[in-house]
Amino acid sequence: MVVFKVSRVQTSPFEGQKPGTSGLRKKVKVFAQPNYLHNFVQASFNALTAEKVRGATLVVSGDGRYFSKDAIQIITKMAAANGVRRVWVGQNGLLSTPAVSCVIRERVGVDGSKATGAFILTASHNPGGLHEDFGIKYNMENGGPAPEGITDKIYKNTTTITEYLIAEDLPDVDISALGVTNFTGPEGPFDVEVFDSASDYVKLMKSIFDFESIRKLLTSPKFSFCYDALHGVAGAYAKRIFVDELGAQESSLLNCVPKEDFGGGHPDPNLTYAKELVARMGLGNSETQGEPPEFGAAADGDADRNMILGKRFFVTPSDSVAIIAANAVEAIPYFSSGLKGVARSMPTSAALDVVAKHLNLKFFEVPTGWKFFGNLMDAGLCSICGEESFGTGSDHIREKDGIWAVLAWLSILAYKNKDKLQDKLVTVEDIVRNHWATYGRHYYTRYDYENVDAGAAKELMANLVKLQSSLPEVNKIVKGVRSDVANVVNADEFEYKDPVDGSVSSHQGIRYLFEDGSRLIFRLSGTGSEGATIRLYIEQYEKDPSKTGRLSHEALAPLVDVALKLSKMQEYTGRSAPTVIT
Ligand code: VG1
Ligand code: CO
């Protein structure tokens, strides 16, 4: 039995260790500086207070990106020194973000223990590798991201930190081998348990969905399927669930081997970055070989995001969550007794609002970032929620869940094709078009201007806030650009008061609201690691069923014009086009 000592190491603060929308994200070379990660981890332990850390069971894993393996050993040694009782590590350090949430909530250790929190090592949809991003965030006992109260404390601690604790002589743990390693420190035992990354998550999915009916669909000759993990951690789950459990062909999995650098790609599931899948589905400009599959989906690096595609058809994430909510009770056993309520982030389209109204469901609009949904779910107020940024999920855990969303769609498809698999297939496109016919359609697009000068971005935003004080002035500009666009009737900065704990989050995005329900929203990203990213969200509601079939970019062209002129986008940023359109 190895006995380790605890060292106190002198350190001084680093600037800018402020967690953003979802944890701290920086270039690997920043994280790899001596003491940089250590400071943030100690600041987190200090923010949690001693009684939450002593004796705790801490999950430490992530999407497997470059620097994760080093980080796991460092955090394990610091956990031991801070009095944590045991550390749980997914095999090879791999756990998707939703799987971490599941493990915190569901897993029982070999000695009967339950987890109390987690460090998730991921920069999510940001690229990975020696010259790219690393990230870390803390999740709480409920399985959800630390709320702002905690992340603010962590940040404050990073600005005053003078020392951290570490068990320097604790040997590195072999995280490739399943099993428990026991150590002894000055205050007693400390264990590291390496466990299978997928089994708890697979078990949870099987308790939510009717796997038998999905298997029938996936193995029907009428149906075809394709899943792209973009070399993120979703690959570790996709084979287990789609192939082993549900009978999909192995050839339907694309890029499902997790890689430290995501194969050099950008692990963000959208029409720009998921190139291979997009081509296979017959979308975009690329030539498709043969008939595209009926259903396609992709995940981001840490597998909490999803993109849903039909044959030559893109489902917007805002529509996706609305359609899942509209069909959940019939198609998904977990929801068969009804939905407690639904929620979306502010920039997400109002498609979900319309469903909530029709079904008479409680409805909430929260700021961007998953941490805001957790309180609603813990209070039993929300069953299904989503963000326009390809995040969809439910109260089965406290993170968005990429594979869950795919299983939800497969469940809806299985339900709509129940007993009819011999006839013409009800497709993804049919389901979406029928939804529009019933509820109307929210034309929607997002323009991202990545890595623009931070000062210029700030000025652009300040100008948009200033404009809000005079609606006549705003409308003069709007009408000057396009006389056929409705009047702006309200303009503000979004502020959220949490209905459960009363906490207030301000400056959560600049909104211009039009008389016909259209919206323009401007936000600065909180997940980038360099410069600033401006996000522009554009939305227009069309109720008339004869007009829901237009091409999205044509329907939105007038509003896009207005948004670019109103914000003076080109003037401030020097950009004549966005980096990414989703
Ligand atoms: C973005 C998205 C937001 C999402 C966040 C984390 O944040 O807009 O909806 O919750 O990423 O997603 P921002 O601040 O850059 O707009 V993930 O999958 O990167 O953890
Ligand atoms: Co993610």
Coordinates of C-alpha atoms and ligand atoms in Angstrom, one line a residue:
M1 CA 0.0 0.0 0.0
V2 CA 1.4 3.3 -1.1
V3 CA 1.3 6.2 1.5
F4 CA 1.4 9.6 0.0
K5 CA 2.4 13.0 1.5
V6 CA 0.6 16.3 1.0
S7 CA 2.6 19.3 -0.3
R8 CA 1.6 22.9 -0.2
V9 CA 2.9 24.6 -3.3
Q10 CA 3.2 28.4 -3.5
T11 CA 1.6 30.0 -6.5
S12 CA 0.3 33.3 -7.8
P13 CA -2.9 34.2 -9.7
F14 CA -3.2 34.0 -13.5
E15 CA -5.4 36.5 -15.2
G16 CA -8.6 35.5 -17.0
Q17 CA -9.5 32.3 -15.3
K18 CA -13.2 33.3 -15.6
P19 CA -15.5 30.4 -16.5
G20 CA -17.7 31.3 -19.5
T21 CA -21.0 29.9 -20.8
S22 CA -19.7 26.4 -20.0
G23 CA -16.5 26.3 -18.0
L24 CA -13.0 27.6 -18.6
R25 CA -11.6 27.2 -22.2
K26 CA -8.1 28.2 -23.3
K27 CA -5.5 27.1 -25.7
V28 CA -3.6 24.0 -24.6
K29 CA -0.4 26.1 -24.3
V30 CA -2.1 28.3 -21.7
F31 CA -3.4 25.3 -19.7
A32 CA 0.0 23.6 -19.8
Q33 CA 1.8 26.4 -18.1
P34 CA 3.2 25.5 -14.7
N35 CA 0.4 25.9 -12.0
Y36 CA -2.3 27.1 -14.5
L37 CA -4.6 24.1 -14.2
H38 CA -3.6 23.6 -10.5
N39 CA -4.7 27.1 -9.6
F40 CA -8.1 26.7 -11.2
V41 CA -8.7 23.3 -9.6
Q42 CA -7.7 24.6 -6.2
A43 CA -9.9 27.6 -6.7
S44 CA -12.7 25.3 -7.4
F45 CA -12.1 23.1 -4.3
N46 CA -12.0 26.3 -2.2
A47 CA -15.2 27.5 -3.7
L48 CA -16.9 24.3 -2.8
T49 CA -15.8 24.6 0.8
A50 CA -14.1 21.9 2.9
E51 CA -17.1 19.9 3.9
K52 CA -18.1 19.3 0.3
V53 CA -14.5 18.2 -0.6
R54 CA -13.5 16.1 2.3
G55 CA -14.7 12.6 1.9
A56 CA -16.1 13.4 -1.6
T57 CA -16.4 11.1 -4.5
L58 CA -15.2 13.0 -7.6
V59 CA -15.7 12.1 -11.2
V60 CA -12.8 13.2 -13.4
S61 CA -13.0 12.6 -17.2
G62 CA -13.8 14.2 -20.5
D63 CA -13.9 14.1 -24.2
G64 CA -10.4 12.7 -24.5
R65 CA -8.9 15.8 -26.1
Y66 CA -5.2 16.5 -26.0
F67 CA -3.9 17.3 -22.5
S68 CA -6.7 15.3 -20.8
K69 CA -4.5 12.5 -19.7
D70 CA -2.1 14.9 -18.0
A71 CA -4.9 16.8 -16.5
I72 CA -6.5 13.7 -15.0
Q73 CA -3.3 12.8 -13.2
I74 CA -2.9 16.3 -11.9
I75 CA -6.4 16.6 -10.6
T76 CA -6.3 13.2 -9.0
K77 CA -3.2 14.2 -7.1
M78 CA -4.8 17.4 -6.0
A79 CA -8.0 15.7 -5.0
A80 CA -6.1 13.2 -2.9
A81 CA -4.3 16.1 -1.2
N82 CA -7.5 18.0 -0.6
G83 CA -9.1 15.2 1.3
V84 CA -11.3 13.7 -1.5
R85 CA -12.1 10.1 -0.6
R86 CA -12.2 8.6 -4.1
V87 CA -11.8 9.6 -7.7
W88 CA -13.8 7.9 -10.5
V89 CA -12.3 7.9 -14.0
G90 CA -14.0 6.6 -17.2
Q91 CA -11.7 4.1 -19.0
N92 CA -9.0 6.0 -20.8
G93 CA -10.3 9.2 -19.3
L94 CA -13.3 9.1 -21.6
L95 CA -16.8 10.2 -20.5
S96 CA -19.2 12.3 -22.6
T97 CA -20.6 15.3 -20.8
P98 CA -24.1 13.7 -20.6
A99 CA -22.5 10.5 -19.3
V100 CA -20.8 12.4 -16.5
S101 CA -24.1 13.8 -15.5
C102 CA -25.6 10.3 -15.6
V103 CA -22.7 8.8 -13.6
I104 CA -23.1 11.5 -10.9
R105 CA -26.8 10.8 -10.6
E106 CA -27.0 7.0 -11.2
R107 CA -23.7 5.2 -10.7
V108 CA -23.0 3.2 -7.5
G109 CA -19.3 2.4 -7.0
V110 CA -17.9 -1.0 -6.2
D111 CA -17.9 0.0 -2.5
G112 CA -21.5 1.3 -2.7
S113 CA -20.4 5.0 -2.9
K114 CA -22.2 7.8 -4.9
A115 CA -20.5 10.7 -6.7
T116 CA -20.7 14.2 -5.3
G117 CA -19.4 16.2 -8.2
A118 CA -17.2 16.1 -11.3
F119 CA -14.5 17.9 -13.2
I120 CA -15.4 17.6 -16.9
L121 CA -12.4 18.0 -19.1
T122 CA -13.6 19.4 -22.4
A123 CA -13.8 22.4 -24.6
S124 CA -16.8 20.9 -26.2
H125 CA -17.3 22.0 -29.8
N126 CA -13.9 23.8 -29.9
P127 CA -11.1 22.0 -31.8
G128 CA -8.5 20.0 -29.9
G129 CA -4.8 19.3 -30.2
L130 CA -1.4 20.8 -29.2
H131 CA -2.3 24.1 -30.8
E132 CA -6.0 24.1 -30.0
D133 CA -8.3 24.3 -27.0
F134 CA -8.6 22.5 -23.7
G135 CA -11.3 23.2 -21.1
I136 CA -12.5 22.3 -17.7
K137 CA -15.8 22.7 -15.8
Y138 CA -17.2 21.7 -12.5
N139 CA -20.5 19.9 -12.2
M140 CA -22.5 19.6 -9.0
E141 CA -24.2 16.8 -7.0
N142 CA -27.4 17.1 -9.2
G143 CA -25.2 16.3 -12.2
G144 CA -25.5 19.8 -13.7
P145 CA -23.0 22.6 -14.3
A146 CA -22.1 24.7 -11.4
P147 CA -24.4 27.7 -11.1
E148 CA -23.2 31.2 -11.4
G149 CA -23.0 31.6 -7.7
I150 CA -20.2 28.9 -7.7
T151 CA -18.5 29.9 -10.9
D152 CA -18.2 33.5 -9.7
K153 CA -16.6 32.2 -6.4
I154 CA -14.2 30.1 -8.4
Y155 CA -13.2 33.1 -10.5
K156 CA -12.8 35.2 -7.4
N157 CA -10.6 32.6 -5.8
T158 CA -8.4 32.4 -8.9
T159 CA -7.6 36.1 -8.5
T160 CA -6.3 35.8 -4.9
I161 CA -4.8 32.3 -4.8
T162 CA -1.5 31.8 -3.0
E163 CA -1.1 28.1 -2.7
Y164 CA -2.4 24.7 -3.7
L165 CA -2.3 21.2 -2.3
I166 CA -1.0 18.3 -4.2
A167 CA 0.1 14.7 -3.4
E168 CA 3.2 14.9 -5.6
D169 CA 4.5 11.4 -4.8
L170 CA 1.2 9.7 -5.6
P171 CA 2.0 7.4 -8.6
D172 CA 0.2 8.0 -11.9
V173 CA -2.8 5.7 -12.2
D174 CA -3.2 3.5 -15.2
I175 CA -6.5 4.8 -16.6
S176 CA -6.6 2.2 -19.4
A177 CA -7.2 -0.7 -17.0
L178 CA -10.6 -1.2 -15.3
G179 CA -10.4 -1.6 -11.5
V180 CA -9.7 0.1 -8.2
T181 CA -6.3 1.3 -6.9
N182 CA -6.0 1.9 -3.2
F183 CA -3.7 4.5 -1.6
T184 CA -3.3 5.8 1.9
G185 CA -2.6 9.4 2.8
P186 CA -2.1 11.3 6.0
E187 CA -5.8 11.3 6.7
G188 CA -6.6 7.8 5.6
P189 CA -7.6 5.9 2.4
F190 CA -7.9 7.3 -1.1
D191 CA -9.0 5.2 -4.1
V192 CA -9.1 5.6 -7.8
E193 CA -11.7 3.6 -9.6
V194 CA -11.5 3.2 -13.4
F195 CA -14.8 2.1 -14.8
D196 CA -16.4 1.4 -18.2
S197 CA -17.3 4.7 -19.8
A198 CA -20.6 3.5 -21.4
S199 CA -22.4 1.0 -19.3
D200 CA -24.2 3.4 -16.9
Y201 CA -25.3 5.6 -19.7
V202 CA -26.5 2.7 -21.9
K203 CA -28.5 1.4 -19.0
L204 CA -30.1 4.9 -18.5
M205 CA -31.0 5.1 -22.2
K206 CA -32.6 1.7 -22.1
S207 CA -34.8 2.8 -19.2
I208 CA -36.0 5.9 -21.2
F209 CA -36.7 4.6 -24.7
D210 CA -38.3 1.5 -26.2
F211 CA -35.2 -0.1 -27.7
E212 CA -37.2 -2.9 -29.2
S213 CA -39.2 -0.5 -31.4
I214 CA -36.1 1.5 -32.4
R215 CA -34.4 -1.8 -33.3
K216 CA -37.3 -2.7 -35.6
L217 CA -36.9 0.6 -37.4
L218 CA -33.1 0.5 -37.6
T219 CA -33.1 -3.1 -39.0
S220 CA -35.9 -2.5 -41.4
P221 CA -34.8 -2.6 -45.1
K222 CA -37.0 0.6 -45.6
F223 CA -34.8 2.6 -43.2
S224 CA -31.1 3.7 -43.4
F225 CA -29.1 5.5 -40.8
C226 CA -25.8 7.3 -40.4
Y227 CA -24.1 8.8 -37.3
D228 CA -21.0 11.0 -37.3
A229 CA -19.1 11.5 -34.0
L230 CA -16.6 13.9 -35.6
H231 CA -13.9 11.9 -33.7
G232 CA -15.3 13.1 -30.4
V233 CA -16.2 11.0 -27.4
A234 CA -19.7 10.1 -28.8
G235 CA -17.9 7.4 -30.7
A236 CA -17.4 5.5 -27.5
Y237 CA -21.2 5.3 -27.1
A238 CA -22.4 5.1 -30.7
K239 CA -21.1 1.6 -31.3
R240 CA -22.5 0.3 -28.0
I241 CA -25.9 1.8 -28.5
F242 CA -26.6 2.0 -32.2
V243 CA -24.7 -1.1 -33.4
D244 CA -24.6 -3.5 -30.4
E245 CA -28.0 -2.7 -28.8
L246 CA -30.0 -1.5 -31.8
G247 CA -28.7 -3.5 -34.7
A248 CA -27.5 -0.7 -37.0
Q249 CA -24.8 -1.6 -39.5
E250 CA -21.2 -0.8 -38.4
S251 CA -20.8 1.0 -41.7
S252 CA -23.4 3.5 -40.6
L253 CA -20.9 5.0 -38.1
L254 CA -18.6 7.8 -39.3
N255 CA -15.6 9.1 -37.4
C256 CA -16.5 7.1 -34.4
V257 CA -13.0 6.6 -33.1
P258 CA -12.3 9.2 -30.4
K259 CA -9.1 11.2 -31.2
E260 CA -7.1 13.7 -29.2
D261 CA -7.3 16.2 -32.0
F262 CA -10.6 15.2 -33.5
G263 CA -8.8 14.2 -36.6
G264 CA -7.8 17.8 -37.1
G265 CA -11.4 18.8 -37.6
H266 CA -13.8 21.2 -35.8
P267 CA -16.0 18.9 -33.7
D268 CA -19.1 21.0 -34.0
P269 CA -22.2 19.3 -35.5
N270 CA -23.5 21.8 -38.0
L271 CA -23.8 22.1 -41.8
T272 CA -20.4 23.7 -42.1
Y273 CA -18.2 21.5 -40.0
A274 CA -19.9 18.0 -40.3
K275 CA -18.8 17.9 -43.9
E276 CA -18.7 14.2 -44.5
L277 CA -22.2 13.6 -43.0
V278 CA -23.7 16.5 -44.8
A279 CA -22.3 15.1 -48.1
R280 CA -23.6 11.7 -47.3
M281 CA -27.1 13.0 -46.6
G282 CA -27.2 14.7 -50.0
L283 CA -27.0 18.2 -48.6
G284 CA -24.7 21.1 -49.5
N285 CA -22.8 21.5 -52.7
S286 CA -20.9 18.2 -52.7
E287 CA -21.7 15.3 -55.0
T288 CA -23.4 12.4 -53.2
Q289 CA -22.5 8.9 -54.0
G290 CA -25.7 6.8 -54.3
E291 CA -29.0 7.3 -52.4
P292 CA -28.6 9.2 -49.1
P293 CA -29.7 7.5 -45.8
E294 CA -33.1 8.3 -44.4
F295 CA -31.7 9.6 -41.2
G296 CA -28.4 11.2 -40.2
A297 CA -27.0 12.7 -37.0
A298 CA -23.8 14.1 -35.6
A299 CA -22.4 15.1 -32.2
D300 CA -19.8 17.5 -30.9
G301 CA -16.6 16.7 -29.1
D302 CA -18.1 16.0 -25.7
A303 CA -21.3 14.5 -27.2
D304 CA -23.8 16.9 -25.6
R305 CA -24.8 18.5 -29.0
N306 CA -26.7 16.9 -31.8
M307 CA -27.5 17.7 -35.4
I308 CA -30.5 15.9 -36.9
L309 CA -30.8 15.4 -40.6
G310 CA -33.3 13.7 -42.9
K311 CA -32.5 12.7 -46.5
R312 CA -31.5 16.0 -48.2
F313 CA -33.2 17.7 -45.2
F314 CA -31.9 19.8 -42.3
V315 CA -33.8 20.1 -39.0
T316 CA -33.1 23.3 -37.2
P317 CA -32.3 22.6 -33.5
S318 CA -35.2 25.0 -32.5
D319 CA -37.6 22.9 -34.5
S320 CA -36.1 19.7 -33.2
V321 CA -36.8 20.4 -29.5
A322 CA -40.4 21.6 -30.4
I323 CA -41.0 18.4 -32.4
I324 CA -39.6 16.2 -29.7
A325 CA -41.8 18.0 -27.1
A326 CA -44.9 17.7 -29.3
N327 CA -44.4 13.9 -29.8
A328 CA -42.8 12.8 -26.5
V329 CA -45.8 11.5 -24.6
E330 CA -46.8 9.1 -27.4
A331 CA -43.4 8.1 -28.7
I332 CA -41.1 8.0 -25.6
P333 CA -42.0 5.7 -22.6
Y334 CA -40.1 8.0 -20.1
F335 CA -42.7 10.8 -20.9
S336 CA -45.8 8.6 -21.1
S337 CA -47.4 10.2 -18.0
G338 CA -47.0 13.7 -19.4
L339 CA -44.6 16.6 -19.5
K340 CA -44.0 18.8 -16.5
G341 CA -43.1 21.7 -18.6
V342 CA -40.7 22.8 -21.4
A343 CA -37.9 25.4 -21.6
R344 CA -35.6 27.0 -24.2
S345 CA -32.7 29.5 -24.2
M346 CA -33.6 33.0 -25.1
P347 CA -32.1 33.0 -28.7
T348 CA -33.8 29.7 -29.5
S349 CA -36.8 30.1 -31.8
A350 CA -40.3 30.3 -30.4
A351 CA -41.3 27.0 -32.1
L352 CA -41.3 25.4 -28.6
D353 CA -43.5 28.3 -27.2
V354 CA -46.2 27.4 -29.7
V355 CA -46.2 23.7 -28.8
A356 CA -46.3 24.6 -25.1
K357 CA -49.4 26.8 -25.7
H358 CA -51.1 24.1 -27.7
L359 CA -50.4 21.4 -25.1
N360 CA -51.0 23.7 -22.2
L361 CA -47.6 23.2 -20.8
K362 CA -45.5 25.3 -18.4
F363 CA -43.0 27.2 -20.4
F364 CA -39.7 29.0 -19.5
E365 CA -37.2 31.2 -21.4
V366 CA -33.7 31.2 -19.9
P367 CA -30.4 32.7 -20.8
T368 CA -27.9 30.8 -23.0
G369 CA -26.1 27.9 -21.3
W370 CA -27.4 24.7 -19.9
K371 CA -26.8 25.7 -16.2
F372 CA -30.0 27.6 -16.2
F373 CA -32.2 24.6 -16.9
G374 CA -31.1 22.6 -13.9
N375 CA -33.0 24.5 -11.2
L376 CA -36.2 24.2 -13.2
M377 CA -35.7 20.5 -13.5
D378 CA -34.7 20.0 -9.9
A379 CA -37.9 21.8 -8.9
G380 CA -40.0 19.5 -11.1
L381 CA -41.0 22.3 -13.5
C382 CA -39.4 21.1 -16.8
S383 CA -39.2 17.9 -18.7
I384 CA -37.7 18.8 -22.1
C385 CA -35.5 21.7 -23.1
G386 CA -33.3 22.9 -25.8
E387 CA -31.0 25.5 -27.3
E388 CA -30.6 26.7 -30.9
S389 CA -27.0 25.7 -30.7
F390 CA -27.7 22.1 -31.3
G391 CA -28.4 21.2 -27.7
T392 CA -31.4 19.2 -26.7
G393 CA -32.2 17.3 -23.6
S394 CA -34.5 16.3 -20.7
D395 CA -34.7 15.9 -17.0
H396 CA -33.2 12.4 -17.2
I397 CA -29.9 14.2 -16.5
R398 CA -28.7 17.8 -16.0
E399 CA -26.8 18.3 -19.3
K400 CA -27.8 18.4 -22.9
D401 CA -27.5 15.0 -24.4
G402 CA -26.6 14.4 -28.1
I403 CA -27.3 10.6 -28.2
W404 CA -30.5 11.1 -26.3
A405 CA -31.7 13.5 -29.0
V406 CA -31.0 10.9 -31.7
L407 CA -32.8 8.3 -29.8
A408 CA -35.7 10.7 -29.3
W409 CA -35.9 11.2 -33.0
L410 CA -35.6 7.5 -33.8
S411 CA -38.4 6.9 -31.3
I412 CA -40.7 9.4 -33.1
L413 CA -39.8 7.8 -36.4
A414 CA -40.5 4.4 -35.0
Y415 CA -43.8 5.5 -33.6
K416 CA -44.9 7.2 -36.8
N417 CA -44.0 4.1 -38.8
K418 CA -45.4 1.7 -36.3
D419 CA -47.0 -1.3 -38.0
K420 CA -46.5 0.5 -41.3
L421 CA -42.9 -0.4 -42.1
Q422 CA -44.1 -2.3 -45.2
D423 CA -45.7 0.9 -46.7
K424 CA -44.1 4.2 -47.6
L425 CA -41.9 5.4 -44.8
V426 CA -42.9 8.5 -42.9
T427 CA -39.7 10.4 -43.2
V428 CA -37.9 13.1 -41.1
E429 CA -39.0 15.7 -43.6
D430 CA -42.6 14.5 -43.4
I431 CA -42.6 14.9 -39.7
V432 CA -41.2 18.4 -39.8
R433 CA -43.5 19.6 -42.6
N434 CA -46.5 18.2 -40.7
H435 CA -45.4 20.0 -37.6
W436 CA -45.2 23.3 -39.6
A437 CA -48.6 22.7 -41.0
T438 CA -50.0 22.3 -37.5
Y439 CA -48.0 24.9 -35.5
G440 CA -46.6 27.3 -38.2
R441 CA -43.0 27.6 -39.0
H442 CA -40.2 29.6 -37.4
Y443 CA -37.7 30.5 -40.1
Y444 CA -34.4 30.7 -38.3
T445 CA -30.8 31.3 -38.9
R446 CA -27.7 32.2 -36.9
Y447 CA -24.7 34.2 -38.2
D448 CA -21.4 33.8 -36.3
Y449 CA -18.5 36.2 -36.7
E450 CA -15.7 34.3 -35.1
N451 CA -12.5 35.7 -33.7
V452 CA -13.2 39.4 -34.4
D453 CA -11.4 42.1 -32.6
A454 CA -12.7 42.2 -29.0
G455 CA -12.8 46.0 -28.8
A456 CA -14.7 46.3 -32.1
A457 CA -17.2 43.6 -30.9
K458 CA -17.8 45.6 -27.7
E459 CA -18.4 48.8 -29.6
L460 CA -20.9 47.1 -31.9
M461 CA -22.8 45.8 -29.0
A462 CA -22.7 49.1 -27.1
N463 CA -24.1 50.9 -30.2
L464 CA -26.9 48.4 -30.4
V465 CA -27.8 49.0 -26.7
K466 CA -27.6 52.8 -27.3
L467 CA -30.0 52.6 -30.2
Q468 CA -32.6 50.8 -28.1
S469 CA -33.4 54.1 -26.3
S470 CA -35.2 55.4 -29.4
L471 CA -37.6 53.1 -31.2
P472 CA -38.5 55.8 -33.8
E473 CA -34.9 56.0 -34.7
V474 CA -34.6 52.2 -34.9
N475 CA -37.7 52.0 -37.1
K476 CA -36.3 54.8 -39.4
I477 CA -33.2 52.6 -40.0
V478 CA -35.3 49.5 -40.4
K479 CA -37.7 51.0 -43.0
G480 CA -34.8 52.6 -44.7
V481 CA -33.3 49.2 -45.4
R482 CA -36.6 47.3 -46.1
S483 CA -40.0 48.9 -46.2
D484 CA -41.6 45.4 -46.2
V485 CA -40.3 44.5 -42.7
A486 CA -42.6 44.9 -39.7
N487 CA -42.0 47.6 -37.0
V488 CA -39.8 47.0 -34.0
V489 CA -42.1 47.3 -31.0
N490 CA -39.7 46.4 -28.2
A491 CA -36.0 46.4 -27.7
D492 CA -34.1 45.5 -24.6
E493 CA -31.3 43.5 -23.0
F494 CA -32.5 40.1 -21.8
E495 CA -32.6 39.7 -18.0
Y496 CA -33.5 36.5 -16.3
K497 CA -34.8 36.0 -12.8
D498 CA -34.6 32.3 -11.8
P499 CA -38.1 31.4 -10.6
V500 CA -36.7 28.8 -8.2
D501 CA -33.9 30.7 -6.3
G502 CA -34.7 34.2 -7.4
S503 CA -31.1 34.9 -8.7
V504 CA -30.9 37.5 -11.5
S505 CA -28.7 37.3 -14.6
S506 CA -28.5 40.5 -16.6
H507 CA -27.0 41.5 -20.0
Q508 CA -27.9 38.1 -21.5
G509 CA -28.3 39.3 -25.1
I510 CA -29.6 42.3 -27.0
R511 CA -33.1 41.9 -28.4
Y512 CA -35.0 43.6 -31.2
L513 CA -38.6 42.4 -31.2
F514 CA -40.9 43.0 -34.2
E515 CA -44.6 43.5 -34.4
D516 CA -45.1 40.2 -36.4
G517 CA -43.2 38.1 -33.8
S518 CA -39.9 38.3 -35.7
R519 CA -36.8 38.7 -33.6
L520 CA -33.2 39.9 -34.0
I521 CA -30.8 39.0 -31.2
F522 CA -27.1 39.9 -30.7
R523 CA -24.8 38.2 -28.2
L524 CA -21.2 37.8 -27.6
S525 CA -20.1 34.2 -27.2
G526 CA -18.8 33.0 -23.8
T527 CA -17.1 29.8 -25.0
G528 CA -14.4 31.1 -27.3
S529 CA -10.7 31.1 -26.3
E530 CA -9.4 33.9 -28.6
G531 CA -10.8 37.3 -29.6
A532 CA -14.6 37.7 -29.6
T533 CA -17.3 35.9 -31.4
I534 CA -20.5 37.9 -32.3
R535 CA -23.6 35.8 -32.7
L536 CA -26.6 37.2 -34.6
Y537 CA -29.8 35.2 -34.4
I538 CA -32.6 35.9 -36.9
E539 CA -36.1 34.6 -36.6
Q540 CA -39.4 35.0 -38.4
Y541 CA -42.7 33.3 -37.7
E542 CA -45.0 32.1 -40.5
K543 CA -48.5 30.9 -39.5
D544 CA -50.0 30.5 -43.0
P545 CA -49.6 26.8 -44.0
S546 CA -49.3 27.8 -47.6
K547 CA -46.2 29.8 -46.9
T548 CA -44.2 27.4 -44.6
G549 CA -42.4 25.7 -47.5
R550 CA -40.1 28.5 -48.6
L551 CA -36.3 28.3 -48.7
S552 CA -35.2 29.6 -45.3
H553 CA -32.5 32.0 -46.6
E554 CA -35.0 33.5 -49.0
A555 CA -37.7 34.0 -46.3
L556 CA -35.1 35.6 -44.0
A557 CA -33.3 37.8 -46.5
P558 CA -35.1 41.1 -45.6
L559 CA -34.4 40.6 -41.9
V560 CA -30.8 39.7 -42.5
D561 CA -30.4 42.9 -44.4
V562 CA -32.0 44.9 -41.6
A563 CA -29.8 43.2 -39.0
L564 CA -26.5 43.9 -40.8
K565 CA -27.4 47.5 -41.4
L566 CA -28.8 48.1 -37.9
S567 CA -25.7 46.7 -36.3
K568 CA -23.2 48.2 -38.8
M569 CA -21.7 44.8 -38.8
Q570 CA -19.2 45.4 -41.7
E571 CA -18.3 48.9 -40.4
Y572 CA -17.3 47.6 -36.9
T573 CA -15.9 44.2 -37.7
G574 CA -14.5 44.6 -41.2
R575 CA -16.3 41.4 -42.2
S576 CA -18.5 41.2 -45.2
A577 CA -19.7 37.7 -44.4
P578 CA -20.0 35.6 -41.3
T579 CA -17.6 32.8 -40.5
V580 CA -20.4 30.2 -40.0
I581 CA -24.1 30.2 -40.8
T582 CA -26.3 27.7 -39.1
Ligands
VG1_1 C1 -22.5 28.3 -26.9 C2 -23.9 28.1 -27.3 C3 -24.7 27.8 -26.0 C4 -24.2 26.5 -25.4 C5 -22.7 26.7 -25.1 C6 -22.0 25.4 -24.6 O1 -22.3 29.3 -26.0 O2 -24.4 29.3 -27.8 O3 -26.1 27.6 -26.4 O4 -24.8 26.2 -24.2 O5 -22.0 27.0 -26.3 O6 -22.1 24.4 -25.5 P1 -21.7 30.8 -26.4 O7 -21.6 31.6 -25.2 O8 -20.5 30.5 -27.2 O9 -22.8 31.3 -27.4 V1 -21.0 23.2 -25.6 O10 -21.6 21.9 -26.4 O11 -19.7 24.0 -26.3 O12 -20.6 23.0 -24.0
CO2 CO -20.5 20.2 -26.2

